[in-house]
Amino acid sequence: MSKPALDKSSVDSLRFNGKPPHFAAWKSKLIIHLKALSEQRALEKLQHKHEKPLSRFEDLLESQPAMPPRPPAGDKEATWQNDLHETLLSTQSSYIKKLQCETLPSGFKGIATKIMDEPVHVIWRLVEKQYSLSNTAGVVGLVRQFNEMVNADFKSVGQLFQDLNSVRSQVNVNAHEALQTHMLSSQLMLVLVLGVLPRHMWGSSVEFTPDGFTLE
């Protein structure tokens, strides 16, 4: 089985800008990448009529996968399988750590320290602690920013919608990660914007129906 290569295109597409509001979306992209890699490795094993790997790449973000007890030295086949799984686990860990070093910003406190010698899930907890907004304080802060933008001066209605929609997406991504629900609907955003516009700017042109009351 080939060792997973960390190519430049993967690094570039997964590079994190260090902005907490964007962390949840970046985390989703990272997990999708790791899941795809897990499926690729499992397929390679099956094609060679070998057992599937005991652990998946994304599992290492949650905990250190447990290895089965080492078989007796005399059982060469079982010992070989155990060594293979152990090597695969080490390869998975090394790949994710290298990916973190290449894609996390230099401002991450764990880079270039002994923390990178810790298991992947320990490092990942530090990453989440530093950047994640998927908690009460983080989401409240984003919603406050959303409300301030609604009531602030704006250059154009189009730009206001664009800016609000960006923050709304950040709120929903972070809220969904923690609560499994979207917090700000597009209809609510539309109502709030109409509330700060003079009535003559929209009046009868707004159709208050499921199909008509949209951002399009």
GROMACS .gro file of C-alpha atoms in nm:
model
  216
    1MET     CA    1   0.000   0.000   0.000
    2SER     CA    2   0.144   0.334  -0.101
    3LYS     CA    3   0.223   0.597   0.155
    4PRO     CA    4  -0.021   0.893   0.133
    5ALA     CA    5   0.151   1.184  -0.036
    6LEU     CA    6   0.093   1.542   0.071
    7ASP     CA    7   0.077   1.716  -0.266
    8LYS     CA    8   0.090   2.091  -0.319
    9SER     CA    9  -0.264   2.114  -0.454
   10SER     CA   10  -0.404   1.954  -0.137
   11VAL     CA   11  -0.205   2.191   0.082
   12ASP     CA   12  -0.312   2.497  -0.116
   13SER     CA   13  -0.681   2.402  -0.114
   14LEU     CA   14  -0.677   2.328   0.260
   15ARG     CA   15  -0.471   2.623   0.381
   16PHE     CA   16  -0.645   2.796   0.674
   17ASN     CA   17  -0.635   3.176   0.692
   18GLY     CA   18  -0.639   3.185   1.073
   19LYS     CA   19  -0.970   3.372   1.099
   20PRO     CA   20  -1.195   3.208   1.362
   21PRO     CA   21  -1.522   3.280   1.174
   22HIS     CA   22  -1.389   3.068   0.887
   23PHE     CA   23  -1.267   2.778   1.103
   24ALA     CA   24  -1.583   2.563   1.092
   25ALA     CA   25  -1.592   2.569   0.711
   26TRP     CA   26  -1.220   2.488   0.695
   27LYS     CA   27  -1.268   2.202   0.942
   28SER     CA   28  -1.541   2.054   0.722
   29LYS     CA   29  -1.310   2.067   0.418
   30LEU     CA   30  -1.030   1.902   0.615
   31ILE     CA   31  -1.254   1.618   0.736
   32ILE     CA   32  -1.389   1.562   0.383
   33HIS     CA   33  -1.029   1.535   0.261
   34LEU     CA   34  -0.940   1.283   0.533
   35LYS     CA   35  -1.254   1.077   0.468
   36ALA     CA   36  -1.174   1.059   0.097
   37LEU     CA   37  -0.823   0.944   0.183
   38SER     CA   38  -0.964   0.677   0.416
   39GLU     CA   39  -1.192   0.544   0.142
   40GLN     CA   40  -0.903   0.540  -0.104
   41ARG     CA   41  -0.684   0.339   0.135
   42ALA     CA   42  -0.967   0.095   0.216
   43LEU     CA   43  -1.026   0.036  -0.156
   44GLU     CA   44  -0.656  -0.030  -0.214
   45LYS     CA   45  -0.656  -0.292   0.062
   46LEU     CA   46  -0.967  -0.465  -0.074
   47GLN     CA   47  -0.826  -0.469  -0.426
   48HIS     CA   48  -0.523  -0.656  -0.290
   49LYS     CA   49  -0.752  -0.887  -0.090
   50HIS     CA   50  -0.621  -0.755   0.241
   51GLU     CA   51  -0.814  -0.655   0.550
   52LYS     CA   52  -0.938  -0.298   0.560
   53PRO     CA   53  -0.739  -0.063   0.789
   54LEU     CA   54  -0.847  -0.076   1.152
   55SER     CA   55  -0.860   0.303   1.172
   56ARG     CA   56  -0.964   0.583   0.942
   57PHE     CA   57  -0.768   0.906   0.903
   58GLU     CA   58  -1.049   1.121   1.044
   59ASP     CA   59  -1.078   0.896   1.353
   60LEU     CA   60  -0.746   1.029   1.477
   61LEU     CA   61  -0.898   1.375   1.526
   62GLU     CA   62  -1.125   1.229   1.796
   63SER     CA   63  -0.902   0.982   1.979
   64GLN     CA   64  -0.602   0.755   1.949
   65PRO     CA   65  -0.729   0.432   1.789
   66ALA     CA   66  -0.659   0.124   2.001
   67MET     CA   67  -0.444  -0.153   1.859
   68PRO     CA   68  -0.545  -0.516   1.919
   69PRO     CA   69  -0.326  -0.720   2.156
   70ARG     CA   70  -0.002  -0.833   1.997
   71PRO     CA   71  -0.026  -1.195   1.883
   72PRO     CA   72   0.222  -1.465   1.987
   73ALA     CA   73   0.558  -1.435   1.813
   74GLY     CA   74   0.512  -1.778   1.660
   75ASP     CA   75   0.205  -1.670   1.464
   76LYS     CA   76   0.386  -1.507   1.175
   77GLU     CA   77   0.076  -1.417   0.972
   78ALA     CA   78  -0.100  -1.252   1.266
   79THR     CA   79   0.221  -1.075   1.367
   80TRP     CA   80   0.264  -0.943   1.014
   81GLN     CA   81  -0.095  -0.814   1.012
   82ASN     CA   82  -0.042  -0.647   1.348
   83ASP     CA   83   0.278  -0.480   1.227
   84LEU     CA   84   0.096  -0.365   0.914
   85HIS     CA   85  -0.186  -0.203   1.112
   86GLU     CA   86   0.064  -0.042   1.348
   87THR     CA   87   0.262   0.101   1.057
   88LEU     CA   88  -0.056   0.227   0.892
   89LEU     CA   89  -0.164   0.403   1.211
   90SER     CA   90   0.177   0.568   1.238
   91THR     CA   91   0.157   0.671   0.872
   92GLN     CA   92  -0.189   0.821   0.923
   93SER     CA   93  -0.069   1.016   1.225
   94SER     CA   94   0.238   1.148   1.043
   95TYR     CA   95   0.030   1.252   0.743
   96ILE     CA   96  -0.221   1.449   0.950
   97LYS     CA   97   0.051   1.620   1.154
   98LYS     CA   98   0.235   1.721   0.839
   99LEU     CA   99  -0.092   1.844   0.690
  100GLN     CA  100  -0.155   2.053   1.002
  101CYS     CA  101   0.193   2.203   0.986
  102GLU     CA  102   0.148   2.293   0.619
  103THR     CA  103  -0.207   2.432   0.638
  104LEU     CA  104  -0.236   2.598   0.980
  105PRO     CA  105  -0.117   2.959   1.009
  106SER     CA  106   0.210   3.038   1.182
  107GLY     CA  107   0.005   3.193   1.461
  108PHE     CA  108  -0.105   2.849   1.582
  109LYS     CA  109   0.065   2.809   1.918
  110GLY     CA  110   0.135   2.438   1.874
  111ILE     CA  111   0.355   2.460   1.565
  112ALA     CA  112   0.731   2.430   1.619
  113THR     CA  113   0.682   2.311   1.977
  114LYS     CA  114   0.690   1.974   2.149
  115ILE     CA  115   0.310   1.971   2.125
  116MET     CA  116   0.348   1.834   1.772
  117ASP     CA  117   0.489   1.517   1.931
  118GLU     CA  118   0.154   1.455   2.101
  119PRO     CA  119  -0.117   1.231   1.950
  120VAL     CA  120  -0.317   1.391   1.670
  121HIS     CA  121  -0.635   1.433   1.875
  122VAL     CA  122  -0.446   1.627   2.146
  123ILE     CA  123  -0.309   1.869   1.886
  124TRP     CA  124  -0.654   1.897   1.727
  125ARG     CA  125  -0.812   1.997   2.060
  126LEU     CA  126  -0.561   2.284   2.080
  127VAL     CA  127  -0.647   2.390   1.725
  128GLU     CA  128  -1.018   2.395   1.812
  129LYS     CA  129  -0.953   2.582   2.135
  130GLN     CA  130  -0.761   2.855   1.951
  131TYR     CA  131  -0.985   2.900   1.647
  132SER     CA  132  -1.330   2.742   1.689
  133LEU     CA  133  -1.637   2.961   1.730
  134SER     CA  134  -1.872   2.663   1.759
  135ASN     CA  135  -1.966   2.753   2.114
  136THR     CA  136  -2.205   2.993   2.283
  137ALA     CA  137  -1.963   3.285   2.300
  138GLY     CA  138  -1.849   3.240   1.942
  139VAL     CA  139  -2.198   3.223   1.791
  140VAL     CA  140  -2.325   3.509   2.009
  141GLY     CA  141  -2.035   3.722   1.886
  142LEU     CA  142  -2.115   3.645   1.523
  143VAL     CA  143  -2.487   3.719   1.572
  144ARG     CA  144  -2.395   4.048   1.740
  145GLN     CA  145  -2.180   4.134   1.439
  146PHE     CA  146  -2.473   4.046   1.212
  147ASN     CA  147  -2.711   4.274   1.403
  148GLU     CA  148  -2.462   4.561   1.405
  149MET     CA  149  -2.424   4.536   1.028
  150VAL     CA  150  -2.802   4.552   0.980
  151ASN     CA  151  -2.823   4.879   1.171
  152ALA     CA  152  -2.502   5.039   1.043
  153ASP     CA  153  -2.467   5.276   0.747
  154PHE     CA  154  -2.418   5.099   0.414
  155LYS     CA  155  -2.310   5.210   0.068
  156SER     CA  156  -2.559   5.001  -0.128
  157VAL     CA  157  -2.834   4.748  -0.063
  158GLY     CA  158  -2.650   4.494  -0.277
  159GLN     CA  159  -2.332   4.527  -0.072
  160LEU     CA  160  -2.533   4.504   0.251
  161PHE     CA  161  -2.693   4.178   0.139
  162GLN     CA  162  -2.354   4.040   0.039
  163ASP     CA  163  -2.190   4.129   0.372
  164LEU     CA  164  -2.484   4.003   0.578
  165ASN     CA  165  -2.504   3.679   0.385
  166SER     CA  166  -2.135   3.616   0.451
  167VAL     CA  167  -2.178   3.658   0.828
  168ARG     CA  168  -2.505   3.460   0.820
  169SER     CA  169  -2.322   3.168   0.660
  170GLN     CA  170  -2.056   3.182   0.931
  171VAL     CA  171  -2.323   3.183   1.203
  172ASN     CA  172  -2.502   2.886   1.050
  173VAL     CA  173  -2.189   2.678   0.992
  174ASN     CA  174  -2.072   2.724   1.351
  175ALA     CA  175  -2.420   2.677   1.500
  176HIS     CA  176  -2.479   2.364   1.294
  177GLU     CA  177  -2.155   2.206   1.413
  178ALA     CA  178  -2.261   2.243   1.777
  179LEU     CA  179  -2.642   2.231   1.763
  180GLN     CA  180  -2.711   2.051   1.433
  181THR     CA  181  -2.935   2.336   1.320
  182HIS     CA  182  -2.912   2.655   1.115
  183MET     CA  183  -2.977   2.964   1.326
  184LEU     CA  184  -3.032   3.246   1.074
  185SER     CA  185  -3.257   3.186   0.775
  186SER     CA  186  -3.241   3.384   0.453
  187GLN     CA  187  -3.602   3.494   0.515
  188LEU     CA  188  -3.510   3.641   0.853
  189MET     CA  189  -3.221   3.828   0.695
  190LEU     CA  190  -3.453   3.965   0.429
  191VAL     CA  191  -3.704   4.086   0.691
  192LEU     CA  192  -3.429   4.262   0.887
  193VAL     CA  193  -3.296   4.438   0.579
  194LEU     CA  194  -3.642   4.549   0.468
  195GLY     CA  195  -3.694   4.684   0.820
  196VAL     CA  196  -3.415   4.940   0.776
  197LEU     CA  197  -3.512   5.043   0.421
  198PRO     CA  198  -3.771   5.309   0.339
  199ARG     CA  199  -4.102   5.148   0.244
  200HIS     CA  200  -4.105   5.312  -0.099
  201MET     CA  201  -3.790   5.118  -0.195
  202TRP     CA  202  -3.970   4.786  -0.185
  203GLY     CA  203  -4.344   4.836  -0.123
  204SER     CA  204  -4.564   4.609  -0.331
  205SER     CA  205  -4.266   4.460  -0.517
  206VAL     CA  206  -4.210   4.209  -0.236
  207GLU     CA  207  -4.424   3.896  -0.265
  208PHE     CA  208  -4.474   3.745   0.082
  209THR     CA  209  -4.500   3.380  -0.028
  210PRO     CA  210  -4.267   3.080   0.005
  211ASP     CA  211  -4.159   3.113  -0.358
  212GLY     CA  212  -4.153   3.492  -0.374
  213PHE     CA  213  -3.996   3.589  -0.042
  214THR     CA  214  -3.638   3.493  -0.123
  215LEU     CA  215  -3.302   3.660  -0.179
  216GLU     CA  216  -3.313   3.594  -0.553
   0.00000   0.00000   0.00000
